PDB file of C-alpha atoms and ligand atoms in Angstrom:
ATOM      1  CA  MET A   1      35.486  -4.417 -13.303  1.00 63.00           C
ATOM      2  CA  SER A   2      37.485  -7.526 -14.455  1.00 85.00           C
ATOM      3  CA  TYR A   3      35.880 -10.561 -12.353  1.00 97.00           C
ATOM      4  CA  GLU A   4      37.762 -11.562  -9.674  1.00 98.00           C
ATOM      5  CA  THR A   5      35.137 -14.260  -7.828  1.00 98.00           C
ATOM      6  CA  ILE A   6      32.150 -14.293 -10.876  1.00 98.00           C
ATOM      7  CA  ALA A   7      33.091 -15.873 -14.191  1.00 98.00           C
ATOM      8  CA  VAL A   8      30.767 -14.875 -17.151  1.00 98.00           C
ATOM      9  CA  GLN A   9      30.553 -17.263 -20.417  1.00 97.00           C
ATOM     10  CA  ILE A  10      28.486 -16.191 -22.885  1.00 97.00           C
ATOM     11  CA  SER A  11      27.393 -19.001 -25.811  1.00 96.00           C
ATOM     12  CA  ASP A  12      25.056 -18.966 -28.342  1.00 96.00           C
ATOM     13  CA  ARG A  13      22.568 -16.031 -26.514  1.00 97.00           C
ATOM     14  CA  VAL A  14      22.427 -17.650 -23.067  1.00 98.00           C
ATOM     15  CA  ALA A  15      24.991 -15.847 -19.873  1.00 98.00           C
ATOM     16  CA  THR A  16      26.146 -18.004 -17.996  1.00 98.00           C
ATOM     17  CA  ILE A  17      27.281 -16.423 -14.425  1.00 98.00           C
ATOM     18  CA  THR A  18      28.705 -18.549 -11.728  1.00 98.00           C
ATOM     19  CA  VAL A  19      30.161 -17.749  -8.589  1.00 98.00           C
ATOM     20  CA  ASN A  20      33.523 -18.682  -8.151  1.00 98.00           C
ATOM     21  CA  ARG A  21      35.315 -19.123  -4.304  1.00 98.00           C
ATOM     22  CA  PRO A  22      35.189 -22.595  -4.675  1.00 98.00           C
ATOM     23  CA  ASP A  23      37.355 -22.455  -1.750  1.00 98.00           C
ATOM     24  CA  LYS A  24      35.352 -20.614   0.686  1.00 98.00           C
ATOM     25  CA  LEU A  25      32.296 -22.232  -0.429  1.00 98.00           C
ATOM     26  CA  ASN A  26      31.354 -19.502  -3.029  1.00 98.00           C
ATOM     27  CA  ALA A  27      29.944 -17.488   0.258  1.00 98.00           C
ATOM     28  CA  LEU A  28      29.618 -13.833  -0.796  1.00 98.00           C
ATOM     29  CA  ASN A  29      31.975 -11.217   0.075  1.00 97.00           C
ATOM     30  CA  ASP A  30      31.511  -7.371  -0.639  1.00 97.00           C
ATOM     31  CA  ARG A  31      33.470  -8.086  -4.155  1.00 98.00           C
ATOM     32  CA  VAL A  32      31.351 -11.047  -5.513  1.00 98.00           C
ATOM     33  CA  ILE A  33      27.727  -9.203  -3.846  1.00 98.00           C
ATOM     34  CA  ALA A  34      30.072  -6.201  -6.121  1.00 98.00           C
ATOM     35  CA  GLU A  35      30.490  -8.958  -8.820  1.00 98.00           C
ATOM     36  CA  LEU A  36      27.163 -10.179  -9.382  1.00 98.00           C
ATOM     37  CA  GLY A  37      25.115  -6.368  -9.738  1.00 98.00           C
ATOM     38  CA  GLU A  38      28.196  -5.323 -12.424  1.00 98.00           C
ATOM     39  CA  ALA A  39      27.519  -8.966 -13.931  1.00 98.00           C
ATOM     40  CA  ILE A  40      23.498  -8.921 -14.262  1.00 98.00           C
ATOM     41  CA  ASP A  41      23.390  -5.112 -15.369  1.00 98.00           C
ATOM     42  CA  ASN A  42      25.622  -5.787 -17.805  1.00 98.00           C
ATOM     43  CA  VAL A  43      23.983  -8.919 -19.167  1.00 98.00           C
ATOM     44  CA  VAL A  44      20.756  -7.659 -19.090  1.00 98.00           C
ATOM     45  CA  GLY A  45      22.589  -4.634 -21.169  1.00 97.00           C
ATOM     46  CA  ASP A  46      23.968  -6.646 -23.751  1.00 97.00           C
ATOM     47  CA  ASN A  47      21.943  -7.127 -26.697  1.00 95.00           C
ATOM     48  CA  SER A  48      23.583 -10.602 -27.935  1.00 96.00           C
ATOM     49  CA  VAL A  49      22.439 -12.314 -24.382  1.00 98.00           C
ATOM     50  CA  GLY A  50      18.302 -13.359 -24.233  1.00 97.00           C
ATOM     51  CA  GLY A  51      18.134 -14.979 -20.465  1.00 98.00           C
ATOM     52  CA  VAL A  52      21.087 -16.115 -17.513  1.00 98.00           C
ATOM     53  CA  ILE A  53      21.966 -19.362 -15.864  1.00 98.00           C
ATOM     54  CA  LEU A  54      22.876 -18.314 -12.185  1.00 99.00           C
ATOM     55  CA  THR A  55      25.381 -21.460 -11.309  1.00 98.00           C
ATOM     56  CA  GLY A  56      28.412 -21.760  -8.392  1.00 98.00           C
ATOM     57  CA  ALA A  57      31.891 -23.475  -8.583  1.00 98.00           C
ATOM     58  CA  GLY A  58      32.306 -26.826  -7.062  1.00 98.00           C
ATOM     59  CA  ARG A  59      30.232 -28.113  -4.137  1.00 97.00           C
ATOM     60  CA  ALA A  60      28.244 -24.946  -3.150  1.00 98.00           C
ATOM     61  CA  PHE A  61      25.715 -22.983  -5.316  1.00 98.00           C
ATOM     62  CA  VAL A  62      26.890 -20.120  -2.119  1.00 98.00           C
ATOM     63  CA  ALA A  63      27.115 -20.990   1.116  1.00 98.00           C
ATOM     64  CA  GLY A  64      26.020 -17.669   2.696  1.00 98.00           C
ATOM     65  CA  ALA A  65      27.586 -14.213   3.419  1.00 97.00           C
ATOM     66  CA  ASP A  66      30.571 -14.459   4.236  1.00 97.00           C
ATOM     67  CA  ILE A  67      31.215 -14.841   7.771  1.00 96.00           C
ATOM     68  CA  SER A  68      34.552 -13.331   8.183  1.00 95.00           C
ATOM     69  CA  GLU A  69      32.991 -10.325   6.780  1.00 93.00           C
ATOM     70  CA  LEU A  70      30.320 -10.352   8.450  1.00 90.00           C
ATOM     71  CA  GLU A  71      31.921 -10.555  11.963  1.00 86.00           C
ATOM     72  CA  LYS A  72      33.022  -6.892  11.562  1.00 91.00           C
ATOM     73  CA  HIS A  73      30.303  -5.070  11.187  1.00 95.00           C
ATOM     74  CA  GLY A  74      28.102  -3.044  13.269  1.00 94.00           C
ATOM     75  CA  ALA A  75      24.273  -1.926  13.386  1.00 95.00           C
ATOM     76  CA  VAL A  76      24.618   0.672  10.867  1.00 96.00           C
ATOM     77  CA  SER A  77      27.306  -0.231   8.253  1.00 96.00           C
ATOM     78  CA  ALA A  78      25.165  -3.886   8.473  1.00 96.00           C
ATOM     79  CA  LYS A  79      22.131  -2.508   7.245  1.00 97.00           C
ATOM     80  CA  GLN A  80      23.973  -1.106   4.902  1.00 97.00           C
ATOM     81  CA  LEU A  81      25.565  -4.215   3.741  1.00 97.00           C
ATOM     82  CA  ALA A  82      22.017  -6.210   3.630  1.00 98.00           C
ATOM     83  CA  GLN A  83      20.976  -2.843   1.518  1.00 98.00           C
ATOM     84  CA  THR A  84      23.232  -3.469  -1.222  1.00 98.00           C
ATOM     85  CA  GLY A  85      23.330  -7.169  -1.284  1.00 98.00           C
ATOM     86  CA  GLN A  86      19.177  -6.721  -1.556  1.00 98.00           C
ATOM     87  CA  ASP A  87      19.568  -4.017  -4.268  1.00 98.00           C
ATOM     88  CA  VAL A  88      21.872  -6.271  -6.444  1.00 98.00           C
ATOM     89  CA  PHE A  89      19.224  -9.451  -5.643  1.00 98.00           C
ATOM     90  CA  ARG A  90      16.582  -6.764  -6.420  1.00 98.00           C
ATOM     91  CA  ARG A  91      18.343  -6.603 -10.537  1.00 98.00           C
ATOM     92  CA  PHE A  92      18.576 -10.502 -11.041  1.00 98.00           C
ATOM     93  CA  GLU A  93      14.620 -10.607  -9.747  1.00 98.00           C
ATOM     94  CA  TYR A  94      13.782  -7.762 -12.011  1.00 98.00           C
ATOM     95  CA  SER A  95      15.888  -8.572 -15.132  1.00 98.00           C
ATOM     96  CA  PRO A  96      13.600  -8.974 -18.137  1.00 98.00           C
ATOM     97  CA  LYS A  97      16.151 -11.522 -19.156  1.00 98.00           C
ATOM     98  CA  PRO A  98      15.077 -14.847 -17.757  1.00 98.00           C
ATOM     99  CA  VAL A  99      17.255 -15.922 -15.140  1.00 98.00           C
ATOM    100  CA  ILE A 100      18.094 -19.390 -14.351  1.00 98.00           C
ATOM    101  CA  ALA A 101      19.617 -20.804 -10.834  1.00 99.00           C
ATOM    102  CA  ALA A 102      20.897 -24.054 -10.830  1.00 99.00           C
ATOM    103  CA  VAL A 103      21.547 -24.949  -7.648  1.00 98.00           C
ATOM    104  CA  ASN A 104      24.450 -27.295  -7.793  1.00 98.00           C
ATOM    105  CA  GLY A 105      25.159 -27.799  -3.578  1.00 98.00           C
ATOM    106  CA  PHE A 106      25.035 -25.551  -0.446  1.00 98.00           C
ATOM    107  CA  ALA A 107      22.485 -22.721  -0.877  1.00 99.00           C
ATOM    108  CA  LEU A 108      22.601 -21.782   2.638  1.00 98.00           C
ATOM    109  CA  GLY A 109      22.008 -18.410   4.297  1.00 98.00           C
ATOM    110  CA  GLY A 110      22.734 -15.899   1.299  1.00 98.00           C
ATOM    111  CA  GLY A 111      22.571 -18.371  -0.767  1.00 98.00           C
ATOM    112  CA  CYS A 112      19.256 -19.645  -0.322  1.00 99.00           C
ATOM    113  CA  GLU A 113      18.114 -15.713  -1.070  1.00 98.00           C
ATOM    114  CA  LEU A 114      20.572 -15.367  -4.222  1.00 98.00           C
ATOM    115  CA  ALA A 115      18.098 -18.392  -5.401  1.00 99.00           C
ATOM    116  CA  MET A 116      15.262 -17.199  -4.434  1.00 98.00           C
ATOM    117  CA  ALA A 117      15.847 -13.895  -6.473  1.00 98.00           C
ATOM    118  CA  CYS A 118      16.027 -15.722  -9.936  1.00 98.00           C
ATOM    119  CA  HIS A 119      13.048 -16.612 -11.807  1.00 98.00           C
ATOM    120  CA  ILE A 120      13.419 -20.406 -11.698  1.00 98.00           C
ATOM    121  CA  ARG A 121      15.397 -22.851  -9.559  1.00 98.00           C
ATOM    122  CA  LEU A 122      16.635 -26.466 -10.446  1.00 98.00           C
ATOM    123  CA  ALA A 123      18.134 -28.071  -8.200  1.00 98.00           C
ATOM    124  CA  SER A 124      21.029 -30.796  -8.612  1.00 98.00           C
ATOM    125  CA  GLU A 125      20.468 -33.800  -6.501  1.00 98.00           C
ATOM    126  CA  PHE A 126      23.197 -32.643  -4.215  1.00 97.00           C
ATOM    127  CA  ALA A 127      21.684 -29.616  -3.629  1.00 98.00           C
ATOM    128  CA  LYS A 128      20.792 -28.215   0.128  1.00 98.00           C
ATOM    129  CA  PHE A 129      18.732 -25.947   1.094  1.00 98.00           C
ATOM    130  CA  GLY A 130      18.679 -23.403   4.643  1.00 98.00           C
ATOM    131  CA  GLN A 131      18.580 -20.199   6.229  1.00 98.00           C
ATOM    132  CA  PRO A 132      21.181 -20.893   9.061  1.00 98.00           C
ATOM    133  CA  GLU A 133      21.193 -16.862   9.888  1.00 98.00           C
ATOM    134  CA  VAL A 134      19.662 -17.879  13.303  1.00 98.00           C
ATOM    135  CA  LYS A 135      22.488 -19.502  14.707  1.00 98.00           C
ATOM    136  CA  LEU A 136      24.488 -16.545  14.166  1.00 97.00           C
ATOM    137  CA  GLY A 137      22.003 -13.920  15.977  1.00 96.00           C
ATOM    138  CA  LEU A 138      21.006 -12.608  13.193  1.00 97.00           C
ATOM    139  CA  ILE A 139      18.431 -12.964  10.392  1.00 98.00           C
ATOM    140  CA  PRO A 140      18.320 -13.126   6.603  1.00 98.00           C
ATOM    141  CA  GLY A 141      19.279  -9.790   4.985  1.00 98.00           C
ATOM    142  CA  TYR A 142      19.000 -10.257   1.591  1.00 98.00           C
ATOM    143  CA  GLY A 143      15.399 -11.185   1.355  1.00 98.00           C
ATOM    144  CA  GLY A 144      14.999 -14.249   3.355  1.00 98.00           C
ATOM    145  CA  THR A 145      12.448 -13.059   5.651  1.00 98.00           C
ATOM    146  CA  GLN A 146      10.023 -12.072   2.476  1.00 98.00           C
ATOM    147  CA  ARG A 147      10.905 -14.238  -0.546  1.00 98.00           C
ATOM    148  CA  LEU A 148      10.532 -17.430   1.757  1.00 98.00           C
ATOM    149  CA  PRO A 149       7.453 -17.082   2.755  1.00 98.00           C
ATOM    150  CA  ARG A 150       6.334 -15.598  -0.475  1.00 97.00           C
ATOM    151  CA  LEU A 151       7.610 -19.280  -2.207  1.00 97.00           C
ATOM    152  CA  VAL A 152       6.924 -21.755   0.404  1.00 98.00           C
ATOM    153  CA  GLY A 153       4.063 -20.233   2.699  1.00 98.00           C
ATOM    154  CA  ARG A 154       4.800 -18.452   6.076  1.00 98.00           C
ATOM    155  CA  GLY A 155       4.176 -21.599   8.259  1.00 98.00           C
ATOM    156  CA  ARG A 156       7.333 -23.771   6.510  1.00 98.00           C
ATOM    157  CA  ALA A 157       9.583 -20.249   6.141  1.00 98.00           C
ATOM    158  CA  LEU A 158       9.348 -20.065   9.307  1.00 98.00           C
ATOM    159  CA  GLN A 159      10.136 -23.776  10.141  1.00 98.00           C
ATOM    160  CA  LEU A 160      13.008 -23.468   7.824  1.00 98.00           C
ATOM    161  CA  LEU A 161      14.205 -19.439   9.625  1.00 98.00           C
ATOM    162  CA  LEU A 162      13.459 -20.411  13.223  1.00 98.00           C
ATOM    163  CA  THR A 163      15.513 -23.011  13.040  1.00 98.00           C
ATOM    164  CA  GLY A 164      17.825 -22.542  10.943  1.00 98.00           C
ATOM    165  CA  GLU A 165      17.294 -26.253   9.835  1.00 98.00           C
ATOM    166  CA  MET A 166      19.407 -27.752   6.090  1.00 98.00           C
ATOM    167  CA  ILE A 167      17.015 -29.812   4.109  1.00 98.00           C
ATOM    168  CA  ASP A 168      17.441 -31.793   1.075  1.00 98.00           C
ATOM    169  CA  ALA A 169      17.074 -31.014  -3.072  1.00 98.00           C
ATOM    170  CA  ASN A 170      13.543 -33.510  -2.922  1.00 98.00           C
ATOM    171  CA  GLU A 171      12.303 -31.475   0.495  1.00 98.00           C
ATOM    172  CA  ALA A 172      13.410 -28.067  -1.287  1.00 98.00           C
ATOM    173  CA  TYR A 173      11.072 -29.389  -4.256  1.00 98.00           C
ATOM    174  CA  ARG A 174       8.569 -31.039  -1.882  1.00 98.00           C
ATOM    175  CA  ILE A 175       8.013 -27.696  -0.094  1.00 98.00           C
ATOM    176  CA  GLY A 176       7.684 -25.812  -3.614  1.00 98.00           C
ATOM    177  CA  LEU A 177      10.843 -23.769  -2.570  1.00 98.00           C
ATOM    178  CA  VAL A 178      12.706 -25.380  -5.828  1.00 98.00           C
ATOM    179  CA  ASN A 179      11.036 -26.090  -9.193  1.00 98.00           C
ATOM    180  CA  ARG A 180      12.662 -29.455 -10.398  1.00 98.00           C
ATOM    181  CA  VAL A 181      14.927 -31.905  -9.148  1.00 98.00           C
ATOM    182  CA  VAL A 182      18.263 -33.059 -11.540  1.00 98.00           C
ATOM    183  CA  PRO A 183      20.900 -35.648 -11.183  1.00 98.00           C
ATOM    184  CA  SER A 184      23.988 -33.463 -10.978  1.00 98.00           C
ATOM    185  CA  THR A 185      25.447 -34.034 -14.822  1.00 98.00           C
ATOM    186  CA  GLU A 186      22.250 -33.297 -15.479  1.00 98.00           C
ATOM    187  CA  LEU A 187      22.041 -29.579 -14.048  1.00 98.00           C
ATOM    188  CA  LEU A 188      23.386 -27.376 -16.489  1.00 98.00           C
ATOM    189  CA  PRO A 189      22.197 -29.307 -19.530  1.00 98.00           C
ATOM    190  CA  ALA A 190      18.909 -28.745 -17.941  1.00 98.00           C
ATOM    191  CA  ALA A 191      19.282 -25.450 -17.072  1.00 98.00           C
ATOM    192  CA  ASN A 192      20.198 -24.771 -20.559  1.00 98.00           C
ATOM    193  CA  GLU A 193      17.155 -26.562 -22.149  1.00 98.00           C
ATOM    194  CA  MET A 194      14.427 -24.305 -19.842  1.00 98.00           C
ATOM    195  CA  VAL A 195      16.182 -21.366 -20.533  1.00 98.00           C
ATOM    196  CA  ARG A 196      16.076 -22.418 -24.510  1.00 97.00           C
ATOM    197  CA  ALA A 197      12.426 -23.127 -24.200  1.00 97.00           C
ATOM    198  CA  ILE A 198      11.730 -19.557 -22.808  1.00 98.00           C
ATOM    199  CA  LEU A 199      13.703 -17.695 -25.348  1.00 97.00           C
ATOM    200  CA  ALA A 200      11.659 -19.573 -28.312  1.00 96.00           C
ATOM    201  CA  ASN A 201       9.003 -17.137 -27.285  1.00 97.00           C
ATOM    202  CA  ALA A 202       8.733 -13.571 -27.826  1.00 97.00           C
ATOM    203  CA  PRO A 203      11.156 -11.723 -26.072  1.00 96.00           C
ATOM    204  CA  VAL A 204       8.799  -8.635 -25.195  1.00 97.00           C
ATOM    205  CA  ALA A 205       6.284 -10.517 -23.528  1.00 98.00           C
ATOM    206  CA  VAL A 206       8.635 -12.331 -21.723  1.00 98.00           C
ATOM    207  CA  ALA A 207      10.079  -9.008 -20.130  1.00 98.00           C
ATOM    208  CA  ASN A 208       6.406  -8.364 -19.567  1.00 98.00           C
ATOM    209  CA  LEU A 209       5.742 -11.413 -18.134  1.00 98.00           C
ATOM    210  CA  ILE A 210       8.508 -10.576 -15.248  1.00 98.00           C
ATOM    211  CA  GLU A 211       7.194  -7.174 -14.851  1.00 98.00           C
ATOM    212  CA  VAL A 212       3.873  -8.476 -14.395  1.00 98.00           C
ATOM    213  CA  VAL A 213       4.108 -11.045 -11.896  1.00 98.00           C
ATOM    214  CA  ASN A 214       6.756  -9.536  -9.817  1.00 97.00           C
ATOM    215  CA  CYS A 215       5.081  -6.084  -9.624  1.00 97.00           C
ATOM    216  CA  GLY A 216       1.642  -7.304  -9.484  1.00 97.00           C
ATOM    217  CA  TYR A 217       2.762  -9.346  -6.339  1.00 94.00           C
ATOM    218  CA  GLY A 218       2.729  -7.122  -3.931  1.00 91.00           C
ATOM    219  CA  ALA A 219      -0.548  -5.125  -4.964  1.00 97.00           C
ATOM    220  CA  THR A 220      -4.182  -5.073  -4.546  1.00 98.00           C
ATOM    221  CA  LEU A 221      -5.730  -7.909  -6.862  1.00 98.00           C
ATOM    222  CA  GLU A 222      -7.456  -5.153  -8.404  1.00 98.00           C
ATOM    223  CA  ASP A 223      -4.409  -2.966  -9.176  1.00 98.00           C
ATOM    224  CA  ALA A 224      -2.439  -5.924 -10.265  1.00 98.00           C
ATOM    225  CA  LEU A 225      -5.315  -6.808 -12.571  1.00 98.00           C
ATOM    226  CA  THR A 226      -5.143  -3.560 -14.161  1.00 98.00           C
ATOM    227  CA  LEU A 227      -1.655  -3.860 -14.563  1.00 98.00           C
ATOM    228  CA  GLU A 228      -1.808  -7.399 -16.452  1.00 98.00           C
ATOM    229  CA  ALA A 229      -4.751  -5.348 -18.810  1.00 98.00           C
ATOM    230  CA  THR A 230      -2.504  -2.639 -19.623  1.00 98.00           C
ATOM    231  CA  ALA A 231       0.387  -4.713 -20.567  1.00 98.00           C
ATOM    232  CA  PHE A 232      -1.459  -7.266 -22.144  1.00 98.00           C
ATOM    233  CA  GLY A 233      -2.934  -4.180 -24.234  1.00 98.00           C
ATOM    234  CA  LEU A 234       0.772  -2.731 -24.985  1.00 97.00           C
ATOM    235  CA  LEU A 235       1.476  -6.422 -26.103  1.00 98.00           C
ATOM    236  CA  ALA A 236      -1.210  -5.985 -28.465  1.00 98.00           C
ATOM    237  CA  ALA A 237       0.228  -3.341 -30.827  1.00 97.00           C
ATOM    238  CA  THR A 238       3.684  -5.322 -30.615  1.00 97.00           C
ATOM    239  CA  ASP A 239       4.730  -7.288 -33.944  1.00 97.00           C
ATOM    240  CA  ASP A 240       6.096  -9.691 -32.352  1.00 97.00           C
ATOM    241  CA  LYS A 241       2.301 -10.212 -31.126  1.00 97.00           C
ATOM    242  CA  ARG A 242       1.078 -10.342 -35.325  1.00 97.00           C
ATOM    243  CA  GLU A 243       4.258 -12.736 -36.072  1.00 97.00           C
ATOM    244  CA  GLY A 244       2.859 -15.539 -33.122  1.00 97.00           C
ATOM    245  CA  THR A 245      -0.733 -14.958 -34.204  1.00 97.00           C
ATOM    246  CA  ARG A 246       0.266 -15.415 -37.939  1.00 97.00           C
ATOM    247  CA  ALA A 247       2.505 -18.210 -37.379  1.00 97.00           C
ATOM    248  CA  PHE A 248       0.188 -19.918 -35.655  1.00 97.00           C
ATOM    249  CA  LEU A 249      -2.678 -19.311 -37.963  1.00 97.00           C
ATOM    250  CA  GLU A 250      -0.251 -20.312 -41.026  1.00 97.00           C
ATOM    251  CA  LYS A 251       1.407 -23.059 -38.569  1.00 98.00           C
ATOM    252  CA  ARG A 252       4.411 -22.327 -39.355  1.00 97.00           C
ATOM    253  CA  VAL A 253       7.097 -21.643 -36.310  1.00 95.00           C
ATOM    254  CA  ALA A 254       7.270 -18.324 -35.437  1.00 96.00           C
ATOM    255  CA  ARG A 255      10.179 -15.934 -36.054  1.00 96.00           C
ATOM    256  CA  PHE A 256      10.060 -13.210 -33.108  1.00 96.00           C
ATOM    257  CA  THR A 257      12.215  -9.940 -33.592  1.00 94.00           C
ATOM    258  CA  GLY A 258      11.880  -8.223 -29.787  1.00 92.00           C
ATOM    259  CA  ALA A 259      10.011  -5.536 -31.423  1.00 94.00           C
TER     260      ALA A 259
HETATM  261  N1  COA B   1      31.541 -17.583   5.091  1.00 71.07           N
HETATM  262  C1  COA B   1      33.073 -17.515   4.935  1.00 71.07           C
HETATM  263  N2  COA B   1      33.196 -18.729   4.577  1.00 71.07           N
HETATM  264  C2  COA B   1      32.194 -19.796   4.577  1.00 71.07           C
HETATM  265  C3  COA B   1      31.480 -20.009   5.020  1.00 71.07           C
HETATM  266  C4  COA B   1      30.432 -18.734   4.872  1.00 71.07           C
HETATM  267  N3  COA B   1      29.424 -19.002   5.020  1.00 71.07           N
HETATM  268  N4  COA B   1      30.279 -21.178   4.263  1.00 71.07           N
HETATM  269  C5  COA B   1      32.148 -22.095   3.831  1.00 71.07           C
HETATM  270  N5  COA B   1      33.166 -21.023   4.085  1.00 71.07           N
HETATM  271  C6  COA B   1      34.434 -21.511   4.258  1.00 71.07           C
HETATM  272  C7  COA B   1      35.123 -22.394   6.028  1.00 71.07           C
HETATM  273  O1  COA B   1      35.458 -21.040   6.177  1.00 71.07           O
HETATM  274  C8  COA B   1      36.112 -23.454   5.110  1.00 71.07           C
HETATM  275  O2  COA B   1      36.930 -22.612   4.976  1.00 71.07           O
HETATM  276  P1  COA B   1      38.360 -22.812   5.890  1.00 71.07           P
HETATM  277  O3  COA B   1      38.990 -23.571   4.809  1.00 71.07           O
HETATM  278  O4  COA B   1      39.350 -22.214   4.768  1.00 71.07           O
HETATM  279  O5  COA B   1      38.404 -22.750   6.229  1.00 71.07           O
HETATM  280  C9  COA B   1      35.703 -23.370   3.164  1.00 71.07           C
HETATM  281  O6  COA B   1      34.510 -21.943   3.043  1.00 71.07           O
HETATM  282  C10 COA B   1      35.125 -25.009   3.809  1.00 71.07           C
HETATM  283  O7  COA B   1      33.911 -24.878   4.439  1.00 71.07           O
HETATM  284  P2  COA B   1      33.678 -26.227   5.345  1.00 71.07           P
HETATM  285  O8  COA B   1      32.925 -25.485   6.805  1.00 71.07           O
HETATM  286  O9  COA B   1      35.015 -26.827   6.002  1.00 71.07           O
HETATM  287  O10 COA B   1      33.262 -27.174   4.830  1.00 71.07           O
HETATM  288  P3  COA B   1      32.059 -28.598   5.211  1.00 71.07           P
HETATM  289  O11 COA B   1      31.546 -29.385   4.195  1.00 71.07           O
HETATM  290  O12 COA B   1      32.431 -28.976   6.932  1.00 71.07           O
HETATM  291  O13 COA B   1      30.688 -27.702   5.414  1.00 71.07           O
HETATM  292  C11 COA B   1      29.470 -26.411   5.409  1.00 71.07           C
HETATM  293  C12 COA B   1      29.640 -27.182   4.800  1.00 71.07           C
HETATM  294  C13 COA B   1      28.139 -25.427   4.395  1.00 71.07           C
HETATM  295  C14 COA B   1      28.078 -26.631   6.375  1.00 71.07           C
HETATM  296  C15 COA B   1      30.005 -24.876   6.510  1.00 71.07           C
HETATM  297  O14 COA B   1      30.583 -24.657   5.687  1.00 71.07           O
HETATM  298  C16 COA B   1      28.994 -24.093   7.072  1.00 71.07           C
HETATM  299  O15 COA B   1      27.926 -23.876   7.528  1.00 71.07           O
HETATM  300  N6  COA B   1      29.386 -22.885   6.187  1.00 71.07           N
HETATM  301  C17 COA B   1      28.075 -21.608   6.794  1.00 71.07           C
HETATM  302  C18 COA B   1      27.057 -21.906   6.599  1.00 71.07           C
HETATM  303  C19 COA B   1      26.034 -20.568   6.831  1.00 71.07           C
HETATM  304  O16 COA B   1      26.112 -19.819   8.112  1.00 71.07           O
HETATM  305  N7  COA B   1      25.871 -19.511   5.887  1.00 71.07           N
HETATM  306  C20 COA B   1      24.712 -18.247   6.348  1.00 71.07           C
HETATM  307  C21 COA B   1      26.352 -17.318   6.998  1.00 71.07           C
HETATM  308  S1  COA B   1      24.887 -15.603   6.995  1.00 71.07           S
END
């Protein structure tokens, strides 16, 4: 698939995926959702890529699902629409390579949901967050009712979901929705710096961390701890663990191979 609504640029092991419909504030229509799914599958399968930055062109990250398309859906097709988007967002969440959302502007509705499906969220001082679906007679359909309470707690999530209010980047940081707020000119450099800090670590350990945190989150503590111990055991058999521990003892920088 050649991309029409997103741009993908790969530079020195980092893929930057930019949602690129700035005239519609990067609203998620069917094409954007399909292209995002294609892009995340491609970068996950590309050995030259170690991590991903997701951002938006212009003054929005993503201002939600495309309301002009939403208007046409009935009960059956809207459920399918939600499930298709959920599936794509899940592929970002379960990417074994770190995905950082660089939230440059409006992250509303599906945009907030997309950012929440990423592993880490950095926000520019101009970013705005919200789940305004209730104002349209809807609820979030791309995971917002579930990921928002998990990130910020049920009371704060219900406030945002029920009022549909928009909050600024500092408030998003205060409630734990974003990891860090930076000046807009420093957003992409800060995201790059963070992804590169992760890429300096052992890739199999990074992939296992993402899997264990994601899979353990909804499990019982007992099952999640077993999952953690099993992954810990498997990692102990990797070349990277041998290299990492040896490098520490020999007081040198580790050279990880991902094996
Ligand atoms: N779906 C489709 N089009 C959208 C959109 C969306 N979610 N959000 C913005 N746009 C379009 C606008 O229709 C407008 O298009 P036009 O120039 O062809 O008329 C363009 O993007 C610019 O938006 P505009 O509303 O003029 O900008 P603004 O600065 O006045 O307001 C927002 C910005 C984000 C507050 C406002 O666009 C908005 O409320 N968007 C919808 C947010 C939403 O409800 N998202 C959840 C959807 S489930």
